CSV table of C-alpha atoms in Angstrom, one decimal:
chain,number,residue,atom,x,y,z
F,1,MET,CA,12.9,-8.5,13.3
F,2,MET,CA,12.9,-11.6,10.9
F,3,HIS,CA,14.2,-11.0,7.6
F,4,TYR,CA,13.6,-13.7,4.9
F,5,TYR,CA,15.6,-12.7,1.7
F,6,ARG,CA,18.9,-11.2,2.4
F,7,ARG,CA,21.0,-14.2,1.2
F,8,TYR,CA,19.2,-14.3,-2.2
F,9,LEU,CA,16.6,-12.0,-3.6
F,10,PRO,CA,14.0,-14.0,-5.1
F,11,GLN,CA,13.3,-11.3,-8.0
F,12,LEU,CA,16.6,-12.4,-9.2
F,13,ALA,CA,15.7,-16.0,-9.7
F,14,ARG,CA,14.3,-15.7,-13.2
F,15,GLU,CA,14.5,-19.6,-13.7
F,16,THR,CA,11.9,-20.1,-11.1
F,17,GLN,CA,8.4,-19.1,-10.4
F,18,PRO,CA,7.2,-16.3,-10.0
F,19,LYS,CA,8.9,-14.6,-12.9
F,20,ILE,CA,7.3,-11.2,-12.1
F,21,PHE,CA,7.2,-9.2,-8.9
F,22,ILE,CA,4.9,-6.1,-8.7
F,23,THR,CA,5.3,-3.2,-6.3
F,24,ASP,CA,3.0,-0.6,-5.2
F,25,GLY,CA,2.2,2.6,-7.1
F,26,GLY,CA,2.7,6.1,-6.4
F,27,LEU,CA,2.1,6.2,-2.8
F,28,GLU,CA,2.6,10.0,-2.2
F,29,THR,CA,0.6,11.2,-5.2
F,30,GLU,CA,-2.4,8.7,-4.4
F,31,LEU,CA,-2.5,9.9,-0.7
F,32,ILE,CA,-2.2,13.5,-1.6
F,33,PHE,CA,-4.4,13.8,-4.8
F,34,GLN,CA,-6.8,11.0,-4.2
F,35,GLN,CA,-7.3,10.7,-0.5
F,36,GLY,CA,-6.6,14.5,0.3
F,37,VAL,CA,-3.9,13.5,2.9
F,38,HIS,CA,-1.4,16.5,3.8
F,39,LEU,CA,2.3,15.3,3.4
F,40,PRO,CA,4.6,18.0,4.3
F,41,GLU,CA,7.7,17.8,2.1
F,42,PHE,CA,6.2,14.9,0.2
F,43,ALA,CA,6.9,12.7,3.2
F,44,ALA,CA,4.7,9.7,3.8
F,45,PHE,CA,6.6,8.6,6.9
F,46,VAL,CA,4.9,11.3,9.0
F,47,LEU,CA,1.8,9.0,8.8
F,48,LEU,CA,3.5,6.7,11.1
F,49,LYS,CA,3.4,8.9,14.2
F,50,ASP,CA,0.1,7.7,15.1
F,51,ALA,CA,-2.5,4.7,14.7
F,52,VAL,CA,-4.7,6.5,12.4
F,53,GLY,CA,-1.9,7.4,9.9
F,54,THR,CA,-0.5,3.8,10.3
F,55,ALA,CA,-3.8,2.1,9.5
F,56,LEU,CA,-4.1,4.4,6.4
F,57,LEU,CA,-0.8,3.1,5.1
F,58,ARG,CA,-1.7,-0.5,6.0
F,59,ARG,CA,-4.8,-0.1,3.8
F,60,TYR,CA,-2.9,1.2,1.1
F,61,TYR,CA,-0.2,-1.5,0.9
F,62,GLU,CA,-3.0,-4.2,1.4
F,63,LYS,CA,-4.5,-3.4,-2.1
F,64,TYR,CA,-1.3,-4.5,-3.7
F,65,VAL,CA,-1.1,-7.7,-1.6
F,66,ALA,CA,-4.5,-8.6,-3.0
F,67,ILE,CA,-3.2,-7.8,-6.4
F,68,ALA,CA,-0.2,-10.1,-6.0
F,69,LYS,CA,-2.5,-12.9,-4.7
F,70,LYS,CA,-4.9,-12.5,-7.6
F,71,TYR,CA,-2.3,-12.9,-10.2
F,72,ASP,CA,0.1,-15.1,-8.3
F,73,VAL,CA,3.0,-12.9,-8.5
F,74,GLY,CA,5.8,-11.8,-6.1
F,75,LEU,CA,5.5,-8.6,-4.3
F,76,ALA,CA,8.1,-6.2,-3.3
F,77,LEU,CA,6.9,-3.9,-0.5
F,78,GLU,CA,8.7,-0.5,-0.4
F,79,SER,CA,8.8,1.2,3.0
F,80,PRO,CA,7.2,4.7,3.3
F,81,THR,CA,10.8,6.1,4.2
F,82,TRP,CA,11.8,7.8,1.0
F,83,ARG,CA,12.1,11.1,2.9
F,84,ALA,CA,13.0,9.6,6.3
F,85,SER,CA,16.7,10.8,6.3
F,86,SER,CA,18.4,13.3,8.4
F,87,ASP,CA,18.1,16.3,6.2
F,88,TRP,CA,14.5,15.9,5.6
F,89,GLY,CA,13.8,14.9,9.2
F,90,ASP,CA,15.4,18.1,10.3
F,91,ARG,CA,13.1,20.2,8.1
F,92,LEU,CA,10.1,18.3,9.6
F,93,GLY,CA,11.2,18.5,13.2
F,94,TYR,CA,12.3,14.9,13.7
F,95,SER,CA,15.2,14.2,16.0
F,96,GLU,CA,17.9,11.5,15.2
F,97,VAL,CA,16.1,9.2,17.7
F,98,ALA,CA,12.6,10.0,16.3
F,99,LEU,CA,13.9,9.0,12.8
F,100,GLU,CA,15.3,5.9,13.9
F,101,LEU,CA,11.9,5.0,15.4
F,102,ILE,CA,10.0,6.0,12.3
F,103,ASN,CA,12.3,3.8,10.0
F,104,SER,CA,11.8,0.9,12.5
F,105,ASN,CA,8.1,1.3,12.7
F,106,ALA,CA,7.9,1.4,8.8
F,107,ILE,CA,9.7,-2.0,8.6
F,108,ALA,CA,7.5,-3.4,11.4
F,109,LEU,CA,4.4,-2.5,9.6
F,110,LEU,CA,5.5,-4.2,6.4
F,111,ALA,CA,6.6,-7.2,8.3
F,112,ASP,CA,3.1,-7.5,10.0
F,113,ILE,CA,1.4,-7.1,6.7
F,114,ARG,CA,3.7,-9.8,5.2
F,115,GLN,CA,2.9,-12.1,8.2
F,116,ASP,CA,-0.9,-11.6,7.6
F,117,ALA,CA,-0.8,-11.9,3.8
F,118,GLU,CA,-0.8,-15.6,3.5
F,119,HIS,CA,1.1,-15.1,0.2
F,120,SER,CA,4.8,-15.3,-0.8
F,121,PRO,CA,7.3,-14.3,-1.9
F,122,ILE,CA,6.9,-10.9,-0.4
F,123,VAL,CA,10.2,-8.9,-0.1
F,124,ILE,CA,10.4,-6.0,2.3
F,125,SER,CA,12.7,-3.4,0.9
F,126,GLY,CA,13.9,-0.3,3.0
F,127,CYS,CA,13.4,2.8,1.0
F,128,ILE,CA,15.7,5.5,0.9
F,129,GLY,CA,15.8,8.5,-1.2
F,130,PRO,CA,18.2,11.3,-2.5
F,131,ARG,CA,19.5,13.8,0.1
F,132,GLY,CA,18.3,16.6,-2.2
F,133,ASP,CA,15.2,17.0,-4.5
F,134,GLY,CA,14.3,13.8,-6.6
F,135,TYR,CA,13.4,16.1,-9.6
F,136,SER,CA,16.5,18.1,-9.9
F,137,PHE,CA,20.4,17.8,-9.7
F,138,SER,CA,20.8,19.5,-6.4
F,139,LEU,CA,22.8,19.1,-3.1
F,140,VAL,CA,25.6,17.3,-4.9
F,141,MET,CA,27.9,15.1,-2.7
F,142,ASP,CA,31.0,13.2,-3.4
F,143,ALA,CA,30.7,9.4,-2.9
F,144,LYS,CA,32.4,9.5,0.5
F,145,THR,CA,30.0,12.2,1.7
F,146,ALA,CA,27.1,10.2,0.3
F,147,GLN,CA,27.9,7.1,2.0
F,148,HIS,CA,28.4,8.9,5.2
F,149,TYR,CA,24.9,10.5,4.9
F,150,HIS,CA,23.0,7.5,4.0
F,151,ALA,CA,24.7,5.0,6.3
F,152,PRO,CA,22.5,5.9,9.4
F,153,GLN,CA,19.3,5.2,7.7
F,154,ILE,CA,20.4,2.0,6.0
F,155,ALA,CA,21.8,0.7,9.4
F,156,THR,CA,18.3,1.2,11.0
F,157,LEU,CA,16.5,-0.4,8.2
F,158,LYS,CA,18.7,-3.4,8.5
F,159,ALA,CA,18.4,-3.6,12.3
F,160,SER,CA,14.5,-3.4,11.8
F,161,GLY,CA,14.6,-6.4,9.6
F,162,ALA,CA,14.5,-5.1,6.0
F,163,ASP,CA,15.5,-7.7,3.4
F,164,MET,CA,17.1,-5.2,1.1
F,165,ILE,CA,17.5,-1.5,0.3
F,166,GLY,CA,15.8,0.4,-2.5
F,167,ALA,CA,17.3,3.7,-3.4
F,168,MET,CA,14.7,5.5,-5.3
F,169,THR,CA,14.8,8.7,-7.5
F,170,ILE,CA,18.5,8.9,-7.5
F,171,THR,CA,19.7,11.6,-9.7
F,172,TYR,CA,23.5,11.3,-10.3
F,173,ALA,CA,26.1,8.6,-10.0
F,174,GLU,CA,28.2,9.8,-7.1
F,175,GLU,CA,25.3,9.5,-4.6
F,176,ALA,CA,24.5,6.2,-5.9
F,177,ILE,CA,28.1,5.0,-5.4
F,178,GLY,CA,28.0,6.3,-1.6
F,179,ILE,CA,24.6,4.3,-1.3
F,180,ALA,CA,26.1,1.3,-2.7
F,181,ARG,CA,29.0,1.4,-0.5
F,182,ALA,CA,27.0,1.9,2.6
F,183,ALA,CA,24.6,-0.9,1.8
F,184,GLN,CA,27.5,-3.2,0.9
F,185,ALA,CA,29.2,-2.3,4.4
F,186,ALA,CA,25.8,-3.2,6.1
F,187,GLY,CA,25.6,-6.4,4.3
F,188,LEU,CA,22.3,-5.6,2.7
F,189,PRO,CA,21.3,-6.4,-0.9
F,190,LEU,CA,20.5,-3.1,-2.9
F,191,ALA,CA,18.7,-1.8,-5.9
F,192,ILE,CA,19.6,1.5,-7.2
F,193,SER,CA,16.8,3.3,-9.0
F,194,PHE,CA,17.7,6.2,-11.2
F,195,THR,CA,15.3,8.7,-12.5
F,196,VAL,CA,15.6,10.4,-16.0
F,197,GLU,CA,14.3,13.4,-17.7
F,198,THR,CA,12.3,13.3,-20.9
F,199,ASN,CA,15.6,12.8,-22.8
F,200,GLY,CA,16.4,9.6,-21.1
F,201,CYS,CA,19.4,11.2,-19.2
F,202,LEU,CA,19.7,11.5,-15.5
F,203,PRO,CA,19.0,15.1,-14.2
F,204,SER,CA,22.8,15.5,-13.8
F,205,GLY,CA,22.9,15.2,-17.6
F,206,GLN,CA,24.8,11.9,-17.7
F,207,SER,CA,23.3,9.1,-19.7
F,208,LEU,CA,21.8,6.1,-18.0
F,209,LYS,CA,24.4,3.8,-19.5
F,210,ASP,CA,27.2,5.9,-18.2
F,211,ALA,CA,25.8,6.3,-14.7
F,212,ILE,CA,25.1,2.5,-14.4
F,213,GLU,CA,28.6,1.7,-15.7
F,214,GLN,CA,30.3,4.3,-13.3
F,215,VAL,CA,28.5,2.8,-10.2
F,216,ASP,CA,29.4,-0.7,-11.2
F,217,LYS,CA,33.1,0.1,-11.8
F,218,ALA,CA,33.4,2.2,-8.6
F,219,THR,CA,31.7,-0.6,-6.4
F,220,ASN,CA,32.8,-3.8,-8.1
F,221,TYR,CA,29.1,-4.3,-9.0
F,222,ALA,CA,27.8,-3.8,-5.5
F,223,PRO,CA,24.1,-3.1,-6.5
F,224,ASP,CA,22.1,-6.3,-7.0
F,225,TYR,CA,20.2,-4.7,-9.7
F,226,TYR,CA,19.1,-1.3,-11.1
F,227,MET,CA,15.7,0.3,-11.7
F,228,ILE,CA,14.2,3.2,-13.3
F,229,ASN,CA,11.6,5.3,-11.5
F,230,CYS,CA,9.7,8.7,-11.8
F,231,ALA,CA,9.8,8.9,-15.5
F,232,HIS,CA,7.2,7.8,-18.2
F,233,PRO,CA,8.3,4.8,-20.6
F,234,THR,CA,8.4,7.2,-23.4
F,235,HIS,CA,11.0,9.2,-21.7
F,236,PHE,CA,13.6,6.3,-21.6
F,237,GLU,CA,12.4,3.6,-24.1
F,238,ALA,CA,14.7,4.6,-26.7
F,239,VAL,CA,17.8,4.5,-24.6
F,240,LEU,CA,17.0,0.9,-23.8
F,241,ALA,CA,16.6,-0.2,-27.3
F,242,SER,CA,20.1,-0.7,-27.9
F,243,GLY,CA,20.4,-4.2,-26.2
F,244,GLU,CA,23.7,-3.5,-24.9
F,245,ALA,CA,25.1,-5.3,-22.1
F,246,TRP,CA,24.4,-2.7,-19.5
F,247,THR,CA,20.8,-3.0,-20.0
F,248,ASN,CA,20.9,-6.5,-18.6
F,249,ARG,CA,21.5,-4.7,-15.2
F,250,ILE,CA,18.0,-3.3,-15.2
F,251,TYR,CA,15.6,-5.5,-13.3
F,252,GLY,CA,12.8,-3.1,-12.5
F,253,ILE,CA,10.6,-0.1,-13.7
F,254,ARG,CA,8.4,2.1,-11.6
F,255,ALA,CA,7.1,4.5,-14.3
F,256,ASN,CA,5.1,7.7,-13.9
F,257,ALA,CA,1.5,7.6,-15.3
F,258,SER,CA,2.1,11.0,-16.9
F,259,ARG,CA,4.2,11.9,-20.0
F,260,LYS,CA,4.8,15.3,-18.5
F,261,SER,CA,8.4,16.3,-17.5
F,262,HIS,CA,9.5,16.6,-13.8
F,263,ALA,CA,9.2,20.5,-14.1
F,264,GLU,CA,5.7,20.1,-15.5
F,265,LEU,CA,4.7,17.6,-12.7
F,266,ASP,CA,6.3,20.0,-10.0
F,267,GLU,CA,3.7,22.7,-11.0
F,268,ALA,CA,0.8,20.5,-11.5
F,269,ALA,CA,-2.3,21.2,-9.4
F,270,VAL,CA,-4.1,18.3,-10.4
F,271,LEU,CA,-3.2,14.6,-10.7
F,272,ASP,CA,-2.3,13.1,-14.2
F,273,ALA,CA,-3.2,9.5,-13.9
F,274,GLY,CA,-2.7,8.8,-17.7
F,275,ASN,CA,-4.2,5.5,-18.9
F,276,PRO,CA,-3.6,2.3,-17.1
F,277,THR,CA,-4.3,0.0,-20.0
F,278,GLU,CA,-1.9,2.0,-22.1
F,279,LEU,CA,0.8,1.8,-19.4
F,280,GLY,CA,0.3,-1.9,-19.2
F,281,ALA,CA,0.9,-2.3,-22.9
F,282,GLN,CA,4.1,-0.1,-22.6
F,283,TYR,CA,5.4,-2.5,-19.9
F,284,LEU,CA,4.9,-5.4,-22.2
F,285,VAL,CA,7.1,-3.7,-24.8
F,286,LEU,CA,9.7,-2.9,-22.2
F,287,MET,CA,9.7,-6.6,-21.0
F,288,GLN,CA,10.7,-7.4,-24.6
F,289,GLN,CA,13.6,-5.1,-24.6
F,290,LEU,CA,15.0,-5.9,-21.2
F,291,PRO,CA,15.8,-9.6,-20.7
F,292,ASN,CA,16.0,-9.3,-16.9
F,293,LEU,CA,13.0,-7.1,-16.3
F,294,THR,CA,11.3,-8.7,-13.4
F,295,VAL,CA,10.0,-5.8,-10.9
F,296,LEU,CA,7.0,-3.9,-12.3
F,297,GLY,CA,5.5,-1.1,-10.3
F,298,GLY,CA,4.5,2.6,-10.5
F,299,CYS,CA,5.5,5.9,-9.3
F,300,CYS,CA,3.7,9.5,-9.6
F,301,GLY,CA,0.2,9.2,-10.7
F,302,THR,CA,-0.1,5.4,-10.6
F,303,ASP,CA,-2.5,3.5,-8.2
F,304,TYR,CA,-3.7,-0.1,-8.0
F,305,ARG,CA,-5.4,0.2,-11.3
F,306,HIS,CA,-2.2,0.8,-13.1
F,307,ILE,CA,-0.5,-2.2,-11.5
F,308,GLU,CA,-3.4,-4.4,-12.1
F,309,ALA,CA,-3.3,-3.4,-15.8
F,310,ILE,CA,0.4,-4.2,-16.0
F,311,CYS,CA,-0.2,-7.5,-14.6
F,312,LYS,CA,-3.1,-8.2,-17.1
F,313,ALA,CA,-0.9,-7.2,-20.0
F,314,CYS,CA,2.5,-8.9,-19.0
F,315,LEU,CA,0.8,-12.1,-17.7
F,316,ALA,CA,-1.7,-12.6,-20.7
F,317,ASP,CA,-1.3,-15.3,-23.4
F,318,SER,CA,1.2,-14.1,-26.0
F,319,GLN,CA,-1.4,-14.3,-28.6
F,320,ASP,CA,-3.4,-11.8,-27.0
F,321,PHE,CA,-0.8,-9.3,-26.1
F,322,ALA,CA,1.9,-9.9,-28.7
F,323,VAL,CA,4.4,-7.1,-29.2
F,324,SER,CA,3.0,-5.6,-32.3
F,325,ALA,CA,2.1,-2.3,-33.9
F,326,SER,CA,-1.0,-2.1,-31.6
F,327,ALA,CA,1.3,-2.4,-28.5
F,328,SER,CA,4.4,-0.6,-29.7
F,329,ARG,CA,2.4,2.5,-30.9
F,330,PHE,CA,2.0,3.4,-27.1
F,331,LEU,CA,5.7,4.3,-27.1
F,332,ALA,CA,5.5,6.6,-30.1
């Protein structure tokens, strides 16, 4: 498999164009709530088992390729492998060999989409998720155990041609440290994306600042950058407002559409898609707070409408979308 960007991730090159990269939205929530697809254990990778499911995933991703072309921005494609690690595979009846094939097929799908897209840059990120539930502080491991757990999936994603690893919805620092060490040992760039509760702290109770600083200290700054995902901007905007040095490590946001807590979302029977235009304005405010914010995407409840609204807000002329009371009020 051909990888393009392992030596240097273009989303880090803020001195060159494009200065903004988008991602997709909430893959699992769109498939479940909008398309009526059954995803056991919230695992989108099960769709890769046949041609019908693979075609469904292709159509999903191609919507975001079209948005990237329309707005002339970069694109970071996250593979549908958030649940494709051994514990989750065991729950779903996938052997070690079957999981390797799933992870490989996921990267192959994104490579095919990139080849057909006639648009660049498109970075292929091999997505991994927490060993436990992404909404809670559970299945706590030390860093060594976390490295051992995540290393096989990372190795497969590397062999399959991923440009980087994207660790999404990480709930505590020790697992992030293990992931960082595994990616470092594999020689792959890495983005660690923490999730936070409505108070801006990780589900473990640790502050976002302390988690980032702990991982950086333990790994000698192994992650190339950090992200926040699976939380609404109002949940974490206040903790980013300090402008302290640690906030410069945050390059990406994949926010939820809803202001609801993780506990509320877990019990929700219907999708809360929020307001795409409002979310776009909130991202504009975040871009003013975070000098290195480059990667803009969505998580639960978001779809192509939200990503397009983010593009419209963040790429518009400053006189039309100046950070003012009219934009800032969305974060109140």
